[in-house]
PDB file of C-alpha atoms in Angstrom:
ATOM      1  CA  UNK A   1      -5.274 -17.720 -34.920  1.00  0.00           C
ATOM      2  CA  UNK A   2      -7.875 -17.484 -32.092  1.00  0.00           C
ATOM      3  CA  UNK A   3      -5.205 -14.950 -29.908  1.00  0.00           C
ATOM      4  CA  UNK A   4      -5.137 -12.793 -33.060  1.00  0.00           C
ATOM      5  CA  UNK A   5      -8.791 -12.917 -33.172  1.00  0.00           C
ATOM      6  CA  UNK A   6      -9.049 -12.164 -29.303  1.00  0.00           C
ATOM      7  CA  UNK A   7      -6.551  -9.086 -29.735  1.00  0.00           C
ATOM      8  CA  UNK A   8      -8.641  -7.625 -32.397  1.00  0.00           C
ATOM      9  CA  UNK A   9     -11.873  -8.215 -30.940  1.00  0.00           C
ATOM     10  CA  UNK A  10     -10.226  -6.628 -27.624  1.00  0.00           C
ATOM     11  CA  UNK A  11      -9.281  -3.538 -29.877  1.00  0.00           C
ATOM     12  CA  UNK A  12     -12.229  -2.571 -30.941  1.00  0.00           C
ATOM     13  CA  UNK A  13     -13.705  -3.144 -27.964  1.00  0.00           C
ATOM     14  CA  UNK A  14     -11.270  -0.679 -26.688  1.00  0.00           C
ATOM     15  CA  UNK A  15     -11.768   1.997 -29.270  1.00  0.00           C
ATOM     16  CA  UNK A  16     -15.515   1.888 -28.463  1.00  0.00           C
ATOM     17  CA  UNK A  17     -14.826   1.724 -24.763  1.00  0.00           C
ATOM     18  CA  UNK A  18     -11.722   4.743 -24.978  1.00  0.00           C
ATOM     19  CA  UNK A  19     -14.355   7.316 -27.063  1.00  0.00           C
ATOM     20  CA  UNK A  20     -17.338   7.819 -24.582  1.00  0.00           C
ATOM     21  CA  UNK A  21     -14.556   7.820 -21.939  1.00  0.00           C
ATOM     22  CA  UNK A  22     -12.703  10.493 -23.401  1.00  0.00           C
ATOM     23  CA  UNK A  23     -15.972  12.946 -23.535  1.00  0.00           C
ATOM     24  CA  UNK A  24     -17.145  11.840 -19.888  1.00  0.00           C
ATOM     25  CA  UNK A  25     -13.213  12.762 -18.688  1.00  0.00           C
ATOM     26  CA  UNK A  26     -13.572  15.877 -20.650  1.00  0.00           C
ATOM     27  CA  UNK A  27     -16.698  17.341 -19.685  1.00  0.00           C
ATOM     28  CA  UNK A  28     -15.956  16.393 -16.063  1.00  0.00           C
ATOM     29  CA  UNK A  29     -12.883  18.284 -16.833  1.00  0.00           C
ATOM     30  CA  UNK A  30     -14.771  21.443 -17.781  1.00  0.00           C
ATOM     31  CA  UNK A  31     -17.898  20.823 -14.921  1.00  0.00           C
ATOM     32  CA  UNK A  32     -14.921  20.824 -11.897  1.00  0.00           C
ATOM     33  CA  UNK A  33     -13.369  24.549 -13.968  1.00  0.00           C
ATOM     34  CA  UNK A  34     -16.684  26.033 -14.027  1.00  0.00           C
ATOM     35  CA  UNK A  35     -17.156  26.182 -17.426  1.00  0.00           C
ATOM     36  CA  UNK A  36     -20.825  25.855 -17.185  1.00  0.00           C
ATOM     37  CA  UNK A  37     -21.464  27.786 -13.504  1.00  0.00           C
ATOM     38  CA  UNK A  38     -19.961  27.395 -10.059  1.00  0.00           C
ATOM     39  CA  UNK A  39     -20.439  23.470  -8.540  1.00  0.00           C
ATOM     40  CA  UNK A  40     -21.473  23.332  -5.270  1.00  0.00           C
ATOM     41  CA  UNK A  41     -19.944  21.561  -3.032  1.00  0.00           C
ATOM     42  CA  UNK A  42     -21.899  18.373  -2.790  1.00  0.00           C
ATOM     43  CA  UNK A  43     -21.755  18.536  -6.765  1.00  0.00           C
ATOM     44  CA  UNK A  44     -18.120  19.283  -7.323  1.00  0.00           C
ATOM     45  CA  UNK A  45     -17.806  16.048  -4.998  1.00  0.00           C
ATOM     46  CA  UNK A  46     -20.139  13.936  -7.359  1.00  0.00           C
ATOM     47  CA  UNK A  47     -18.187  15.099 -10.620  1.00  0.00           C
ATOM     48  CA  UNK A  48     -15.173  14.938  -8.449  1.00  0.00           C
ATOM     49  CA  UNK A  49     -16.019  10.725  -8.125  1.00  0.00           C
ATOM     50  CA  UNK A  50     -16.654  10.922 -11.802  1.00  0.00           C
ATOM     51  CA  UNK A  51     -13.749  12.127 -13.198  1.00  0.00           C
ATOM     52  CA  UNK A  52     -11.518   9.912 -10.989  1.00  0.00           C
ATOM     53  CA  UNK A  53     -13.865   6.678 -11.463  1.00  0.00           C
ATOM     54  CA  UNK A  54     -13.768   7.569 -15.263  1.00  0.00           C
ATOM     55  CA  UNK A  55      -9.612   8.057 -15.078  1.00  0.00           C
ATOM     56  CA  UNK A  56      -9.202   4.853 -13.090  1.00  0.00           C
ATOM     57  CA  UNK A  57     -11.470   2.603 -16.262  1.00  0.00           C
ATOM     58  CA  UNK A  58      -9.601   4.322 -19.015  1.00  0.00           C
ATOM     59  CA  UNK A  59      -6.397   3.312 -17.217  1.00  0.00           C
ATOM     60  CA  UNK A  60      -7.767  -0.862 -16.837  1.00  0.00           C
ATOM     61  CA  UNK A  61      -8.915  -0.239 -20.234  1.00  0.00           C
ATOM     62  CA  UNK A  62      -5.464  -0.050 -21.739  1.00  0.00           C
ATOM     63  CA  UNK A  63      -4.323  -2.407 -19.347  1.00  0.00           C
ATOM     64  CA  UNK A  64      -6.691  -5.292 -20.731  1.00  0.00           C
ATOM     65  CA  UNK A  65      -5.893  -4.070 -24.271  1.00  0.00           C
ATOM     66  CA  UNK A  66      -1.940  -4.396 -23.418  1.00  0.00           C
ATOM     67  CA  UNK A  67      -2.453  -7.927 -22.330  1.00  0.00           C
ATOM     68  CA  UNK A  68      -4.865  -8.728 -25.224  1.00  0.00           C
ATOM     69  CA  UNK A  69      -1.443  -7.786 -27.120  1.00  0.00           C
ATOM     70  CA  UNK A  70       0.498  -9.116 -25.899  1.00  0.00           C
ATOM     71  CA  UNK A  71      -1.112 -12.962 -25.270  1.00  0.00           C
ATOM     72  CA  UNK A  72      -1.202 -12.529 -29.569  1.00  0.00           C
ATOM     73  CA  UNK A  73       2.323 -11.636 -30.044  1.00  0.00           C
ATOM     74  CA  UNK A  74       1.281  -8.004 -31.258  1.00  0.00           C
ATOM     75  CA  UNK A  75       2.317  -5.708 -28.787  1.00  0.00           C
ATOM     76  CA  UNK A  76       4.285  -3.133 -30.028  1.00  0.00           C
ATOM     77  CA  UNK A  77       6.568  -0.154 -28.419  1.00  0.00           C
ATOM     78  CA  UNK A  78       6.320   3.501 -30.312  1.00  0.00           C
ATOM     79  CA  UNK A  79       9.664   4.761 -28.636  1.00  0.00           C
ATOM     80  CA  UNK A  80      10.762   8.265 -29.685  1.00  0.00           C
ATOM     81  CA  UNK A  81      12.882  10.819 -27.985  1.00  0.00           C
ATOM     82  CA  UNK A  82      10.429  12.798 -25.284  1.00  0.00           C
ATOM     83  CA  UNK A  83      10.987  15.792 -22.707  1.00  0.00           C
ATOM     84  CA  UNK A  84      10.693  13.307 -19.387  1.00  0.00           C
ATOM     85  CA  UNK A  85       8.888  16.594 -17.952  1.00  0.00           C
ATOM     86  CA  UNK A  86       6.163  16.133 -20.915  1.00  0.00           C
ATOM     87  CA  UNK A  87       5.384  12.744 -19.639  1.00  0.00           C
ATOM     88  CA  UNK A  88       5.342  13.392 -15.967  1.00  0.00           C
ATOM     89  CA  UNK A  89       3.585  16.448 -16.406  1.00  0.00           C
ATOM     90  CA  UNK A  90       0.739  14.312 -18.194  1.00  0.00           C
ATOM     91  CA  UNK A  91       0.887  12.087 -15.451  1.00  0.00           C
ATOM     92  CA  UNK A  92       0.309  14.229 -12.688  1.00  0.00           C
ATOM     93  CA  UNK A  93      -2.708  15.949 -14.209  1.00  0.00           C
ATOM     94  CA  UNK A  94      -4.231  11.864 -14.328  1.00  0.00           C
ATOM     95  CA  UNK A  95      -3.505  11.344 -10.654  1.00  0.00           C
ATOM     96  CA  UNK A  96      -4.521  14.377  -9.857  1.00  0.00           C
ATOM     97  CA  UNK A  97      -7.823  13.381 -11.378  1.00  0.00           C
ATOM     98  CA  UNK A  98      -7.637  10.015  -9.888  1.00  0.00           C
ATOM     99  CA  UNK A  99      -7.064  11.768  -5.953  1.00  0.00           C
ATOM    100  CA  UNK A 100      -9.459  14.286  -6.402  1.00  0.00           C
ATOM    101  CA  UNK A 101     -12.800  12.789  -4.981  1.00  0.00           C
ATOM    102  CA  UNK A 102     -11.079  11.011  -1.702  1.00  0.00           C
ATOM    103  CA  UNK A 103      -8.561  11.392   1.490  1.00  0.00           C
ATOM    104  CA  UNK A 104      -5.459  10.978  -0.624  1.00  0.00           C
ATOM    105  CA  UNK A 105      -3.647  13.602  -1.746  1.00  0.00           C
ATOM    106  CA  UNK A 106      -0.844  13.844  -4.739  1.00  0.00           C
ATOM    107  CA  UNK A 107       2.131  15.454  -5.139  1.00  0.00           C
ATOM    108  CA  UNK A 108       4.884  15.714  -7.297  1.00  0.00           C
ATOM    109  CA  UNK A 109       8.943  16.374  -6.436  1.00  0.00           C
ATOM    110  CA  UNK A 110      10.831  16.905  -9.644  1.00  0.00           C
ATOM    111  CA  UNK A 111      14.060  17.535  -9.697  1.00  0.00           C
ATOM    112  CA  UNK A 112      15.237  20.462 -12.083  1.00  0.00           C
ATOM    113  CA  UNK A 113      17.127  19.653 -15.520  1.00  0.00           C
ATOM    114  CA  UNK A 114      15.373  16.261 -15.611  1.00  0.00           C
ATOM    115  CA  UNK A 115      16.847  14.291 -19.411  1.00  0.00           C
ATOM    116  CA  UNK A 116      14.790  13.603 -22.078  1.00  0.00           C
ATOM    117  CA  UNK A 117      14.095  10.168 -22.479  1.00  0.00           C
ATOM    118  CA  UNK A 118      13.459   7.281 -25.434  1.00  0.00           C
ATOM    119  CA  UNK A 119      10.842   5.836 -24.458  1.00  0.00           C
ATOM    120  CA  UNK A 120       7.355   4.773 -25.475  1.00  0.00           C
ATOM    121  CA  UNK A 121       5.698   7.836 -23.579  1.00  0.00           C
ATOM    122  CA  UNK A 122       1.679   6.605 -23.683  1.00  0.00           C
ATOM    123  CA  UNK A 123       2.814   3.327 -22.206  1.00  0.00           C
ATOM    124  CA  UNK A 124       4.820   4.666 -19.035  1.00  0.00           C
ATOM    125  CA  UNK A 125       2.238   7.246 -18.385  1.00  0.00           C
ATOM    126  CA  UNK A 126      -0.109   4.035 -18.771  1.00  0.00           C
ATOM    127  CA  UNK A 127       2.300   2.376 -16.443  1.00  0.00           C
ATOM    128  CA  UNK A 128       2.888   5.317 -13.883  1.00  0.00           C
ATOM    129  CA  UNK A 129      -0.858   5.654 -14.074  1.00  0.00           C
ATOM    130  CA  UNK A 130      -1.666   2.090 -13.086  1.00  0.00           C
ATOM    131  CA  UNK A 131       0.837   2.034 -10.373  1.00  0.00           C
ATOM    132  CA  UNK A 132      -0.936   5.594  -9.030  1.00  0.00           C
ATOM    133  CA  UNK A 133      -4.527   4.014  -9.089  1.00  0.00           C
ATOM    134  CA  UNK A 134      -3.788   0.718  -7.277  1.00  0.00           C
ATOM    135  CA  UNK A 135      -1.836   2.979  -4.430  1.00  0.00           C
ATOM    136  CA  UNK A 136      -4.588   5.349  -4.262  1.00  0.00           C
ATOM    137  CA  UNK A 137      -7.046   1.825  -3.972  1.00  0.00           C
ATOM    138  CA  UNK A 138      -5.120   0.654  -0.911  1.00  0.00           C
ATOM    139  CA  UNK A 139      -4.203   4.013   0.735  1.00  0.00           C
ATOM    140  CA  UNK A 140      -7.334   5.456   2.648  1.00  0.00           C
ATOM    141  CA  UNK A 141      -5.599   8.401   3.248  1.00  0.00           C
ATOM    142  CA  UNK A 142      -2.081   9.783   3.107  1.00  0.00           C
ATOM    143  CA  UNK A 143      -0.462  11.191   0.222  1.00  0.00           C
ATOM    144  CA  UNK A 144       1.017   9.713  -2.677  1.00  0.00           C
ATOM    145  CA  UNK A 145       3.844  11.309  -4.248  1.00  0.00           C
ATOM    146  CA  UNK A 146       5.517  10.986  -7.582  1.00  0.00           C
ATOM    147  CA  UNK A 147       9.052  11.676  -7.706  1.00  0.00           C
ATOM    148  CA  UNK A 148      11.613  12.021 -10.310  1.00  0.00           C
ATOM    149  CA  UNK A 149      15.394  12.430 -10.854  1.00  0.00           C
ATOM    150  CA  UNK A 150      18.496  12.754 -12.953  1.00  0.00           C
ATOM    151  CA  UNK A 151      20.401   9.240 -12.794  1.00  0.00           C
ATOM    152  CA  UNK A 152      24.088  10.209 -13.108  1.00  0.00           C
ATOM    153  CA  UNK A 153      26.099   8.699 -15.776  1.00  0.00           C
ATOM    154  CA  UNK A 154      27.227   4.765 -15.299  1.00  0.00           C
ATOM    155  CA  UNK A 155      28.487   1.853 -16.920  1.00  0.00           C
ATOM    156  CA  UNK A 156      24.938   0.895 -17.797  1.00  0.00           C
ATOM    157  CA  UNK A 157      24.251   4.103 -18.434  1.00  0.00           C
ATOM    158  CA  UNK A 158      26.665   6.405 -19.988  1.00  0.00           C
ATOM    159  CA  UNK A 159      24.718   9.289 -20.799  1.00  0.00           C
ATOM    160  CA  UNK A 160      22.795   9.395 -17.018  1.00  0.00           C
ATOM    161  CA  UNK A 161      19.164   8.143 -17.386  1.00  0.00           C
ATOM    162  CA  UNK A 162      15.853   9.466 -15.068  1.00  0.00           C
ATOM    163  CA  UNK A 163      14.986   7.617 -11.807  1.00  0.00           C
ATOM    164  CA  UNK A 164      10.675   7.892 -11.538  1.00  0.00           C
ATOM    165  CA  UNK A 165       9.294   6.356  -8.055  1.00  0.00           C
ATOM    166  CA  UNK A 166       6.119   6.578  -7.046  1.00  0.00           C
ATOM    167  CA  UNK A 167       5.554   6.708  -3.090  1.00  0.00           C
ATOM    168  CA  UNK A 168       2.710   6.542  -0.685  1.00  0.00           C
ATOM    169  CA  UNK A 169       3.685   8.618   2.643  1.00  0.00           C
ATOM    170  CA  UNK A 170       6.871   6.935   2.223  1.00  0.00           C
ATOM    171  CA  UNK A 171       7.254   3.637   1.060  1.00  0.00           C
ATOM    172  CA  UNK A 172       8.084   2.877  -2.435  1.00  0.00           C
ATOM    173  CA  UNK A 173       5.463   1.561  -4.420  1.00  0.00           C
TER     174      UNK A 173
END
């Protein structure tokens, strides 16, 4: 009974965590497009350690939430048929968030036609996410790149599948 307790306690700790989050990413968001007036330099860099700082908590946020769930028994998968582009594409706009403020850059290398997938899409852009922030924490500079591909069709995998790596100047993460 006390895990179930943890998990919820952990859940609305998250909720109330996740909202004030959301608006700091957001207005950061619209400070670093100019919404409110050109940044200067020195404060497009502040913002810029904002918004990444702010993208790296909401991503250990869900991961302490995930394990809260999972140490009750509760964790549960939402899988659905998604456009693998959709989730990548969501992805790179967080790393790109997460990169902005330091000596590591991010890129993407998709490969055209890419499957759609059934997956639960906000966990593996949670996951993709959380492998992106702990290679931008060790790489000082660099770049990190996500790439993805069509898997062709195998035993395991009759209808093909999508191969997602992400790699820092090289070595698979």
């Amino acid at each position: 009974r006390s895990r179930e307790q943890k998990a919820r306690v952990f859940a609305g700790m998250s909720h109330d965590l996740r909202s004030p989050l959301n608006s700091v990413i957001g207005f950061t968001d619209l400070l670093l497009k100019g919404m409110d007036g050109e940044l200067t330099p020195p404060q497009k860099a502040s913002v810029s350690v904002i918004a990444q700082e702010s993208e790296r908590l909401m991503v250990l946020i869900g991961d302490i939430l995930d394990t809260a769930k999972l140490d009750a028994g509760r964790f549960e998968l939402d899988r659905a048929w998604v456009p693998s582009v959709e989730i990548l594409t969501e992805c790179s706009a967080g790393a790109k968030r997460l990169t902005a403020s330091n000596d590591v850059k991010f890129e993407e290398e998709l490969q055209p036609g890419l499957p759609p997938v059934f997956v639960d899409k906000e966990r593996v852009i949670q996951a993709l996410l959380s492998l992106i922030a702990r290679a931008v924490d060790v790489a000082e500079r660099g770049t990190i790149r996500l790439r993805a591909s069509r898997l062709r069709p195998s035993e395991e995998l009759p209808g093909g599948g999508l191969d997602v790596r992400i790699v820092d100047d090289q070595r698979l993460i």
